[in-house]
CSV table of C-alpha atoms and ligand atoms in Angstrom, one decimal:
chain,number,residue,atom,x,y,z
L,26,MET,CA,-51.6,-40.9,-26.6
L,27,GLU,CA,-53.0,-43.4,-24.0
L,28,ALA,CA,-54.4,-45.6,-26.8
L,29,LEU,CA,-51.0,-45.5,-28.5
L,30,LEU,CA,-49.2,-46.6,-25.3
L,31,LEU,CA,-51.8,-49.3,-24.7
L,32,GLY,CA,-51.3,-50.6,-28.2
L,33,ALA,CA,-47.5,-50.6,-27.8
L,34,GLY,CA,-47.9,-52.4,-24.5
L,35,LEU,CA,-50.2,-55.0,-26.0
L,36,LEU,CA,-47.8,-55.6,-28.9
L,37,LEU,CA,-44.9,-56.0,-26.6
L,38,GLY,CA,-46.8,-58.4,-24.4
L,39,ALA,CA,-47.8,-60.4,-27.5
L,40,TYR,CA,-44.2,-60.5,-28.6
L,41,VAL,CA,-43.0,-61.7,-25.2
L,42,LEU,CA,-45.6,-64.5,-25.4
L,43,VAL,CA,-44.5,-65.4,-28.9
L,44,TYR,CA,-40.8,-65.2,-27.8
L,45,TYR,CA,-41.1,-67.5,-24.8
L,46,ASN,CA,-43.5,-70.0,-26.5
L,47,LEU,CA,-42.0,-70.1,-30.0
L,48,VAL,CA,-38.7,-68.4,-30.5
L,49,LYS,CA,-36.8,-69.3,-27.3
L,50,ALA,CA,-35.6,-72.9,-27.4
L,51,PRO,CA,-34.7,-74.9,-24.3
L,52,PRO,CA,-31.0,-75.8,-24.4
L,53,CYS,CA,-30.2,-79.5,-24.8
L,54,GLY,CA,-28.0,-81.2,-22.3
L,55,GLY,CA,-26.7,-84.7,-22.7
L,56,ILE,CA,-23.4,-86.3,-23.0
L,57,ALA,CA,-20.7,-83.7,-22.6
L,58,SER,CA,-17.8,-85.4,-24.3
L,59,LEU,CA,-18.1,-87.2,-27.6
L,60,ARG,CA,-14.4,-87.9,-28.0
L,61,GLY,CA,-13.9,-91.0,-30.0
L,62,ARG,CA,-17.4,-91.1,-31.4
L,63,THR,CA,-18.5,-90.5,-34.9
L,64,ALA,CA,-21.6,-88.7,-36.1
L,65,VAL,CA,-23.1,-88.2,-39.5
L,66,VAL,CA,-25.3,-85.2,-40.1
L,67,THR,CA,-27.1,-84.9,-43.5
L,68,GLY,CA,-27.7,-81.5,-44.9
L,69,ALA,CA,-25.1,-80.0,-42.5
L,70,ASN,CA,-24.0,-77.2,-44.8
L,71,SER,CA,-26.7,-74.8,-43.6
L,72,GLY,CA,-29.5,-74.1,-41.1
L,73,ILE,CA,-30.3,-76.5,-38.3
L,74,GLY,CA,-27.9,-79.2,-39.7
L,75,LYS,CA,-24.9,-76.9,-39.5
L,76,MET,CA,-25.6,-75.9,-36.0
L,77,THR,CA,-26.2,-79.5,-35.0
L,78,ALA,CA,-22.9,-80.5,-36.5
L,79,LEU,CA,-21.2,-77.6,-34.7
L,80,GLU,CA,-22.4,-78.7,-31.3
L,81,LEU,CA,-21.3,-82.3,-31.9
L,82,ALA,CA,-17.9,-81.1,-33.0
L,83,ARG,CA,-17.6,-78.8,-30.0
L,84,ARG,CA,-18.2,-81.9,-27.8
L,85,GLY,CA,-15.3,-83.6,-29.6
L,86,ALA,CA,-17.1,-86.0,-32.0
L,87,ARG,CA,-15.7,-86.8,-35.4
L,88,VAL,CA,-18.4,-85.3,-37.6
L,89,VAL,CA,-19.2,-86.3,-41.2
L,90,LEU,CA,-21.1,-83.6,-43.1
L,91,ALA,CA,-23.2,-85.4,-45.7
L,92,CYS,CA,-24.1,-82.8,-48.2
L,93,ARG,CA,-25.1,-82.7,-51.8
L,94,SER,CA,-22.8,-79.8,-52.9
L,95,ARG,CA,-19.0,-80.3,-52.5
L,96,GLU,CA,-18.5,-76.6,-52.5
L,97,ARG,CA,-21.0,-75.8,-49.8
L,98,GLY,CA,-20.1,-78.9,-47.8
L,99,GLU,CA,-16.3,-78.2,-47.9
L,100,ALA,CA,-17.0,-74.6,-46.9
L,101,ALA,CA,-19.2,-75.7,-44.0
L,102,ALA,CA,-16.5,-78.2,-42.8
L,103,PHE,CA,-13.9,-75.4,-42.9
L,104,ASP,CA,-16.2,-73.1,-40.9
L,105,LEU,CA,-17.0,-75.8,-38.3
L,106,ARG,CA,-13.4,-76.8,-37.9
L,107,GLN,CA,-12.5,-73.2,-37.2
L,108,GLU,CA,-15.4,-72.5,-34.8
L,109,SER,CA,-15.2,-75.7,-32.9
L,110,GLY,CA,-11.4,-76.1,-32.8
L,111,ASN,CA,-12.0,-79.7,-33.8
L,112,ASN,CA,-10.2,-80.9,-36.9
L,113,GLU,CA,-12.3,-84.0,-37.3
L,114,VAL,CA,-15.1,-82.4,-39.3
L,115,ILE,CA,-15.2,-83.7,-42.8
L,116,PHE,CA,-17.4,-83.5,-45.9
L,117,MET,CA,-18.7,-86.5,-47.8
L,118,ALA,CA,-21.0,-86.2,-50.9
L,119,LEU,CA,-24.6,-87.3,-50.5
L,120,ASP,CA,-27.5,-86.4,-52.7
L,121,LEU,CA,-30.6,-87.9,-51.1
L,122,ALA,CA,-32.6,-87.3,-54.3
L,123,SER,CA,-30.4,-90.0,-56.0
L,124,LEU,CA,-30.5,-93.6,-54.7
L,125,ALA,CA,-27.2,-94.2,-56.5
L,126,SER,CA,-25.7,-91.4,-54.5
L,127,VAL,CA,-27.0,-92.8,-51.2
L,128,ARG,CA,-25.5,-96.1,-52.0
L,129,ALA,CA,-22.2,-94.5,-53.0
L,130,PHE,CA,-22.1,-92.5,-49.8
L,131,ALA,CA,-22.7,-95.6,-47.7
L,132,THR,CA,-20.0,-97.6,-49.6
L,133,ALA,CA,-17.5,-94.8,-49.1
L,134,PHE,CA,-18.5,-94.3,-45.5
L,135,LEU,CA,-18.3,-98.0,-44.5
L,136,SER,CA,-15.0,-98.4,-46.2
L,137,SER,CA,-13.4,-95.4,-44.5
L,138,GLU,CA,-15.1,-94.9,-41.1
L,139,PRO,CA,-14.8,-97.6,-38.5
L,140,ARG,CA,-17.4,-96.0,-36.2
L,141,LEU,CA,-21.0,-94.7,-36.4
L,142,ASP,CA,-22.5,-93.6,-33.1
L,143,ILE,CA,-25.0,-91.0,-34.2
L,144,LEU,CA,-26.9,-90.7,-37.5
L,145,ILE,CA,-28.9,-87.5,-37.9
L,146,HIS,CA,-31.3,-87.3,-40.8
L,147,ASN,CA,-31.6,-83.6,-41.0
L,148,ALA,CA,-31.5,-82.8,-44.8
L,149,GLY,CA,-34.9,-81.8,-46.2
L,150,ILE,CA,-36.7,-79.8,-48.8
L,151,SER,CA,-40.1,-78.0,-48.8
L,152,SER,CA,-40.4,-77.6,-52.5
L,153,CYS,CA,-39.2,-79.2,-55.8
L,154,GLY,CA,-37.9,-75.9,-57.0
L,155,ARG,CA,-37.5,-76.0,-60.7
L,156,THR,CA,-36.9,-79.7,-61.1
L,157,HIS,CA,-39.4,-81.9,-62.7
L,158,GLU,CA,-38.7,-85.4,-61.5
L,159,PRO,CA,-40.9,-88.3,-62.5
L,160,PHE,CA,-41.3,-89.3,-58.8
L,161,ASN,CA,-42.3,-87.6,-55.6
L,162,LEU,CA,-39.1,-85.6,-54.9
L,163,LEU,CA,-40.2,-84.4,-51.5
L,164,LEU,CA,-40.8,-88.0,-50.3
L,165,ARG,CA,-37.5,-89.1,-51.9
L,166,VAL,CA,-35.3,-86.5,-50.2
L,167,ASN,CA,-37.2,-86.3,-46.9
L,168,HIS,CA,-37.9,-90.0,-46.4
L,169,ILE,CA,-36.9,-92.6,-49.0
L,170,GLY,CA,-33.2,-91.5,-49.2
L,171,PRO,CA,-32.9,-91.4,-45.4
L,172,PHE,CA,-34.7,-94.8,-45.2
L,173,LEU,CA,-32.1,-96.4,-47.6
L,174,LEU,CA,-29.2,-94.7,-45.9
L,175,THR,CA,-30.3,-96.0,-42.5
L,176,HIS,CA,-30.6,-99.5,-44.0
L,177,LEU,CA,-27.1,-99.4,-45.5
L,178,LEU,CA,-25.4,-97.9,-42.4
L,179,LEU,CA,-27.2,-100.1,-39.8
L,180,PRO,CA,-24.4,-102.7,-39.5
L,181,ARG,CA,-22.0,-100.0,-38.3
L,182,LEU,CA,-24.6,-98.5,-35.9
L,183,LYS,CA,-25.2,-102.0,-34.5
L,184,THR,CA,-21.5,-102.7,-33.9
L,185,CYS,CA,-21.2,-99.3,-32.2
L,186,ALA,CA,-24.3,-99.7,-30.0
L,187,PRO,CA,-25.5,-98.0,-28.0
L,188,SER,CA,-26.0,-95.8,-30.9
L,189,ARG,CA,-28.8,-93.5,-32.2
L,190,VAL,CA,-30.7,-92.4,-35.2
L,191,VAL,CA,-32.5,-89.1,-35.2
L,192,VAL,CA,-35.0,-88.2,-37.9
L,193,VAL,CA,-35.6,-84.5,-38.1
L,194,SER,CA,-39.4,-84.3,-38.7
L,195,SER,CA,-41.7,-81.4,-38.2
L,196,ALA,CA,-45.0,-80.4,-36.5
L,197,ALA,CA,-46.3,-80.3,-40.1
L,198,HIS,CA,-46.7,-84.1,-39.8
L,199,ARG,CA,-50.0,-83.3,-38.0
L,200,ARG,CA,-51.4,-82.2,-41.4
L,201,GLY,CA,-50.0,-85.3,-43.2
L,202,HIS,CA,-51.9,-88.1,-44.8
L,203,LEU,CA,-50.3,-91.0,-46.6
L,204,ASP,CA,-52.1,-92.3,-49.6
L,205,PHE,CA,-50.4,-95.6,-50.3
L,206,THR,CA,-51.9,-95.8,-53.8
L,207,ARG,CA,-50.0,-92.7,-55.0
L,208,LEU,CA,-47.0,-92.3,-52.6
L,209,ASP,CA,-44.5,-91.7,-55.4
L,210,ARG,CA,-46.6,-89.6,-57.7
L,211,PRO,CA,-44.8,-86.4,-58.9
L,212,VAL,CA,-45.7,-83.3,-57.0
L,213,VAL,CA,-46.8,-80.3,-59.1
L,214,GLY,CA,-47.6,-76.8,-57.8
L,215,TRP,CA,-47.2,-75.2,-54.4
L,216,GLN,CA,-50.4,-76.6,-52.9
L,217,GLN,CA,-49.3,-80.2,-53.7
L,218,GLU,CA,-45.9,-79.3,-52.4
L,219,LEU,CA,-47.2,-78.2,-49.1
L,220,ARG,CA,-49.2,-81.4,-48.8
L,221,ALA,CA,-46.3,-83.5,-49.9
L,222,TYR,CA,-44.1,-81.8,-47.3
L,223,ALA,CA,-46.5,-82.6,-44.5
L,224,ASP,CA,-46.9,-86.2,-45.8
L,225,SER,CA,-43.1,-86.7,-45.9
L,226,LYS,CA,-42.8,-85.4,-42.3
L,227,LEU,CA,-45.6,-87.9,-41.2
L,228,ALA,CA,-43.5,-90.5,-43.0
L,229,ASN,CA,-40.5,-89.5,-40.8
L,230,VAL,CA,-42.5,-90.0,-37.6
L,231,LEU,CA,-43.9,-93.4,-38.7
L,232,PHE,CA,-40.4,-94.4,-39.9
L,233,ALA,CA,-38.9,-93.7,-36.4
L,234,ARG,CA,-41.7,-95.6,-34.8
L,235,GLU,CA,-41.3,-98.7,-37.0
L,236,LEU,CA,-37.5,-98.6,-36.9
L,237,ALA,CA,-37.6,-98.6,-33.1
L,238,THR,CA,-39.8,-101.7,-33.2
L,239,GLN,CA,-37.5,-103.4,-35.7
L,240,LEU,CA,-34.4,-102.6,-33.6
L,241,GLU,CA,-35.6,-103.6,-30.2
L,242,GLY,CA,-32.9,-105.3,-28.3
L,243,THR,CA,-30.1,-104.2,-30.6
L,244,GLY,CA,-28.9,-101.2,-28.6
L,245,VAL,CA,-29.7,-98.9,-31.6
L,246,THR,CA,-32.5,-96.4,-30.7
L,247,CYS,CA,-34.2,-93.8,-32.8
L,248,TYR,CA,-36.2,-90.7,-32.4
L,249,ALA,CA,-38.3,-88.2,-34.5
L,250,ALA,CA,-37.5,-84.6,-33.6
L,251,HIS,CA,-39.3,-81.4,-34.4
L,252,PRO,CA,-36.8,-78.4,-34.3
L,253,GLY,CA,-39.6,-75.8,-33.9
L,254,PRO,CA,-40.2,-72.9,-36.3
L,255,VAL,CA,-36.8,-71.9,-37.5
L,256,ASN,CA,-35.5,-69.0,-39.4
L,257,SER,CA,-33.6,-70.9,-42.2
L,258,GLU,CA,-33.7,-71.1,-45.9
L,259,LEU,CA,-36.1,-74.1,-46.0
L,260,PHE,CA,-39.1,-72.0,-47.0
L,261,LEU,CA,-37.6,-68.6,-47.5
L,262,ARG,CA,-35.5,-69.6,-50.5
L,263,HIS,CA,-38.8,-70.3,-52.4
L,264,VAL,CA,-40.4,-67.0,-51.5
L,265,PRO,CA,-40.8,-64.6,-54.5
L,266,GLY,CA,-38.1,-61.9,-54.6
L,267,TRP,CA,-40.5,-59.0,-53.9
L,268,LEU,CA,-41.8,-60.7,-50.8
L,269,SER,CA,-38.5,-61.5,-49.3
L,270,PRO,CA,-37.6,-58.1,-47.9
L,271,LEU,CA,-40.9,-58.2,-46.0
L,272,LEU,CA,-40.7,-61.7,-44.7
L,273,ARG,CA,-37.1,-61.9,-43.7
L,274,PRO,CA,-37.3,-59.3,-40.9
L,275,LEU,CA,-40.5,-60.9,-39.7
L,276,ALA,CA,-38.9,-64.3,-39.7
L,277,TRP,CA,-36.0,-63.0,-37.7
L,278,LEU,CA,-38.4,-61.7,-35.1
L,279,VAL,CA,-40.8,-64.6,-34.7
L,280,LEU,CA,-38.8,-67.7,-35.6
L,281,ARG,CA,-36.0,-69.5,-33.8
L,282,THR,CA,-32.4,-69.3,-34.8
L,283,PRO,CA,-30.9,-72.4,-36.4
L,284,ARG,CA,-28.9,-72.9,-33.2
L,285,GLY,CA,-32.2,-72.9,-31.3
L,286,GLY,CA,-33.7,-75.3,-33.8
L,287,ALA,CA,-30.8,-77.7,-33.3
L,288,GLN,CA,-31.5,-78.2,-29.7
L,289,THR,CA,-34.2,-80.9,-29.9
L,290,PRO,CA,-32.3,-83.1,-32.5
L,291,LEU,CA,-29.3,-82.7,-30.3
L,292,TYR,CA,-31.3,-83.7,-27.2
L,293,CYS,CA,-32.5,-86.8,-29.0
L,294,ALA,CA,-28.9,-87.7,-30.0
L,295,LEU,CA,-27.3,-87.0,-26.7
L,296,GLN,CA,-29.7,-87.1,-23.7
L,297,GLU,CA,-28.9,-90.1,-21.4
L,298,GLY,CA,-31.9,-92.2,-20.3
L,299,ILE,CA,-34.3,-91.7,-23.1
L,300,GLU,CA,-33.7,-95.1,-24.6
L,301,PRO,CA,-37.1,-96.4,-23.4
L,302,LEU,CA,-38.7,-93.7,-25.5
L,303,SER,CA,-37.2,-95.0,-28.7
L,304,GLY,CA,-39.5,-94.4,-31.6
L,305,ARG,CA,-41.2,-91.4,-30.1
L,306,TYR,CA,-41.6,-87.8,-31.3
L,307,PHE,CA,-39.8,-85.0,-29.5
L,308,ALA,CA,-40.3,-81.2,-29.5
L,309,ASN,CA,-38.8,-78.6,-27.3
L,310,CYS,CA,-36.6,-81.3,-25.8
L,311,HIS,CA,-39.6,-83.2,-24.5
L,312,VAL,CA,-41.4,-86.3,-25.7
L,313,GLU,CA,-44.8,-85.3,-27.2
L,314,GLU,CA,-48.0,-87.1,-28.1
L,315,VAL,CA,-48.7,-87.4,-31.8
L,316,PRO,CA,-52.1,-87.7,-33.6
L,317,PRO,CA,-53.5,-91.2,-34.3
L,318,ALA,CA,-52.2,-91.2,-37.9
L,319,ALA,CA,-48.7,-90.8,-36.6
L,320,ARG,CA,-49.0,-93.7,-34.1
L,321,ASP,CA,-50.7,-96.1,-36.4
L,322,ASP,CA,-48.5,-99.2,-36.3
L,323,ARG,CA,-50.2,-100.8,-39.3
L,324,ALA,CA,-49.6,-97.7,-41.4
L,325,ALA,CA,-46.0,-97.6,-40.1
L,326,HIS,CA,-45.4,-101.2,-41.3
L,327,ARG,CA,-47.1,-100.6,-44.6
L,328,LEU,CA,-44.9,-97.5,-45.1
L,329,TRP,CA,-41.9,-99.6,-44.3
L,330,GLU,CA,-42.7,-102.1,-47.0
L,331,ALA,CA,-43.6,-99.4,-49.6
L,332,SER,CA,-40.3,-97.6,-48.7
L,333,LYS,CA,-38.3,-100.8,-49.3
L,334,ARG,CA,-39.8,-101.0,-52.7
L,335,LEU,CA,-39.2,-97.4,-53.5
L,336,ALA,CA,-35.7,-97.6,-52.3
L,337,GLY,CA,-35.0,-100.6,-54.5
L,338,LEU,CA,-34.7,-103.0,-51.6
L,339,GLY,CA,-36.5,-106.0,-53.0
L,340,PRO,CA,-36.6,-109.3,-51.2
L,341,GLY,CA,-33.9,-110.6,-53.5
L,342,GLN,CA,-31.6,-107.9,-52.3
L,343,ASP,CA,-31.5,-108.9,-48.6
L,344,ALA,CA,-28.0,-109.0,-47.5
L,345,GLU,CA,-25.9,-111.2,-45.3
L,346,PRO,CA,-25.5,-110.8,-41.5
L,347,ASP,CA,-23.3,-108.1,-40.1
L,348,GLU,CA,-19.7,-109.0,-40.4
L,349,ASP,CA,-18.2,-105.6,-39.6
L,350,PRO,CA,-14.8,-105.3,-38.0
L,351,GLN,CA,-15.0,-104.3,-34.3
L,352,PRO,CA,-14.9,-100.5,-34.0
L,353,GLU,CA,-12.4,-98.6,-32.1
L,354,ASP,CA,-13.2,-98.0,-28.5
L,355,PRO,CA,-15.1,-94.7,-28.1
L,356,GLY,CA,-13.0,-93.8,-25.2
L,357,THR,CA,-9.9,-93.8,-27.5
L,358,PRO,CA,-9.6,-90.8,-29.8
L,359,SER,CA,-9.8,-91.8,-33.5
L,360,SER,CA,-6.4,-92.8,-35.0
L,361,ARG,CA,-7.1,-90.8,-38.2
L,362,SER,CA,-6.1,-87.2,-38.1
L,363,SER,CA,-6.4,-86.0,-41.7
L,364,PRO,CA,-9.9,-85.2,-42.9
L,365,LEU,CA,-11.2,-87.4,-45.6
L,366,SER,CA,-12.6,-85.3,-48.4
L,367,GLU,CA,-12.8,-87.8,-51.3
L,368,GLU,CA,-16.2,-87.7,-53.0
L,369,PRO,CA,-17.5,-91.2,-53.2
L,370,THR,CA,-17.6,-92.5,-56.8
L,371,VAL,CA,-20.9,-93.3,-58.3
L,372,SER,CA,-19.5,-95.7,-60.8
L,373,GLU,CA,-21.4,-98.7,-59.3
L,374,PRO,CA,-24.7,-97.2,-58.6
L,375,HIS,CA,-26.5,-100.3,-57.6
L,376,ALA,CA,-23.9,-102.1,-55.6
L,377,ILE,CA,-25.2,-103.0,-52.2
L,378,PRO,CA,-22.6,-103.0,-49.4
L,379,HIS,CA,-21.7,-106.5,-48.5
L,380,ASN,CA,-23.1,-106.5,-45.0
L,381,SER,CA,-26.3,-104.6,-45.4
L,382,PRO,CA,-29.2,-106.5,-43.7
L,383,ASP,CA,-32.9,-106.2,-44.3
L,384,LEU,CA,-34.1,-104.3,-41.3
L,385,SER,CA,-37.3,-106.1,-41.3
L,386,LYS,CA,-35.4,-109.2,-40.3
L,387,VAL,CA,-33.3,-107.7,-37.6
L,388,THR,CA,-35.7,-108.4,-34.7
L,389,HIS,CA,-39.2,-109.7,-34.3
L,390,ARG,CA,-42.0,-107.2,-34.7
L,391,ILE,CA,-44.2,-106.3,-31.8
L,392,GLN,CA,-47.7,-105.8,-33.1
L,393,VAL,CA,-49.1,-103.4,-30.5
L,394,LYS,CA,-47.0,-100.7,-29.1
L,395,THR,CA,-48.3,-99.0,-25.9
L,396,GLU,CA,-47.2,-95.4,-25.4
L,397,PRO,CA,-45.0,-95.2,-22.3
L,398,GLU,CA,-45.8,-92.1,-20.2
L,399,PRO,CA,-43.3,-89.3,-20.8
C,418,NAP,N1,-37.0,-74.4,-40.7
C,418,NAP,C1,-38.1,-74.8,-40.1
C,418,NAP,O1,-38.9,-74.0,-39.6
C,418,NAP,C2,-38.3,-76.3,-39.9
C,418,NAP,C3,-39.4,-76.7,-39.1
C,418,NAP,C4,-39.6,-78.1,-38.9
C,418,NAP,C5,-38.7,-79.0,-39.5
C,418,NAP,N2,-37.7,-78.6,-40.2
C,418,NAP,C6,-36.8,-79.6,-40.8
C,418,NAP,O2,-35.4,-79.3,-40.4
C,418,NAP,C7,-34.6,-79.9,-41.4
C,418,NAP,C8,-33.5,-78.9,-41.7
C,418,NAP,O3,-34.1,-77.8,-42.4
C,418,NAP,P1,-33.5,-76.3,-42.3
C,418,NAP,O4,-34.6,-75.5,-41.7
C,418,NAP,O5,-32.2,-76.2,-41.6
C,418,NAP,O6,-33.4,-75.9,-43.8
C,418,NAP,P2,-32.2,-75.6,-44.8
C,418,NAP,O7,-31.3,-74.5,-44.2
C,418,NAP,O8,-32.8,-75.4,-46.1
C,418,NAP,O9,-31.3,-76.9,-44.8
C,418,NAP,C9,-31.7,-78.1,-45.5
C,418,NAP,C10,-30.4,-78.8,-45.8
C,418,NAP,O10,-30.8,-80.0,-46.5
C,418,NAP,C11,-29.9,-80.1,-47.7
C,418,NAP,N3,-30.5,-80.8,-48.8
C,418,NAP,C12,-31.6,-80.5,-49.5
C,418,NAP,N4,-31.8,-81.4,-50.5
C,418,NAP,C13,-30.8,-82.3,-50.3
C,418,NAP,C14,-30.5,-83.5,-51.1
C,418,NAP,N5,-31.1,-83.9,-52.2
C,418,NAP,N6,-29.5,-84.3,-50.6
C,418,NAP,C15,-28.7,-83.9,-49.5
C,418,NAP,N7,-29.0,-82.7,-48.8
C,418,NAP,C16,-30.0,-82.0,-49.2
C,418,NAP,C17,-29.7,-78.7,-48.0
C,418,NAP,O11,-28.5,-78.6,-48.9
C,418,NAP,P3,-28.3,-77.4,-50.0
C,418,NAP,O12,-27.7,-76.3,-49.2
C,418,NAP,O13,-27.4,-78.0,-51.0
C,418,NAP,O14,-29.7,-77.1,-50.5
C,418,NAP,C18,-29.4,-78.1,-46.7
C,418,NAP,O15,-28.1,-78.3,-46.2
C,418,NAP,C19,-35.4,-80.3,-42.6
C,418,NAP,O16,-35.6,-81.7,-42.5
C,418,NAP,C20,-36.8,-79.6,-42.3
C,418,NAP,O17,-37.9,-80.3,-42.8
C,418,NAP,C21,-37.4,-77.3,-40.4
């Protein structure tokens, strides 16, 4: 009996430790009112993205849910309007696996939305599922699509500065390794998928780092955020059916809720005073050190150049300087009241928005970046 009680006590103690170190997420603070500001959250129809969008809507932002499924995106927009009491939550179609779709989204967004204050790259995949693409689908969805989207939306972010880009990465980046000779090779089998996921999350951290360097002095800052281990569909949807009833209760016990997972991305989007930490990696609402591979400036720049190529941004496609109209003042609520739900057309898949600059020419590069103390 005593042994049983001791065992139960130890189990409870272990769970309390897991709960406070892993499951419980510190709440984000930050700007309380986002009235008059516009945010885009990719993959906002489920999991962390949906909870991120909900909090932004609760604080009064106009929130664009950039999702690949119209049905799931519209349903999420409806839920979020109901839950937040904010009618300015809308769906726009974006499939990050398709560069044409990314361009169509950007064209539609730039022609209909005068502001962009917060861009959250949340969408991500951990597996290729049943698709067999002739390229690295994990890198495409988790990094190349977001890279292109940032590039195309940058003029609007700049005119609305101070503005922010948040890239939802993962602690898995610590296992990542970028092989530049085979970045875009198709991924086959679960072992390659696990590696490709970690690599794509390392790409997220390096992207945020290089983007911060490129954007110094523009008022646009960016951050890589790790949401923590979250009970979402990211991995669970790929678990074999027979294992699911075992894993789901366990996941519920030891993983964060999506709302908890949203806190660090929200912190990066909303916390005042973190601008000097632009380009850094955050977890549990704190800046965190990253391994040498994730703070290698040469690798970050090399990835930038490779990403430009993979995103179809050749030197000949550099665009003209930003000539965007001045955005409305963020203090003034948006003049549009009806949600826009038109799916962008994909009839001109390779049209580059008129005022999309080459990020590599925005500001001068700083070769050596010293890590400021958190
Ligand atoms: N869950 C974790 O433990 C964990 C840990 C570290 C980092 N993260 C990161 O957190 C982010 C959100 O993941 P989650 O856990 O919330 O997973 P999730 O519930 O599976 O959400 C992923 C979202 O991405 C969307 N998406 C997938 N492929 C897309 C594409 N081609 N184009 C546009 N959207 C696409 C999904 O849309 P559909 O519904 O249409 O599939 C879904 O809305 C990911 O970047 C992930 O890497 C998660």
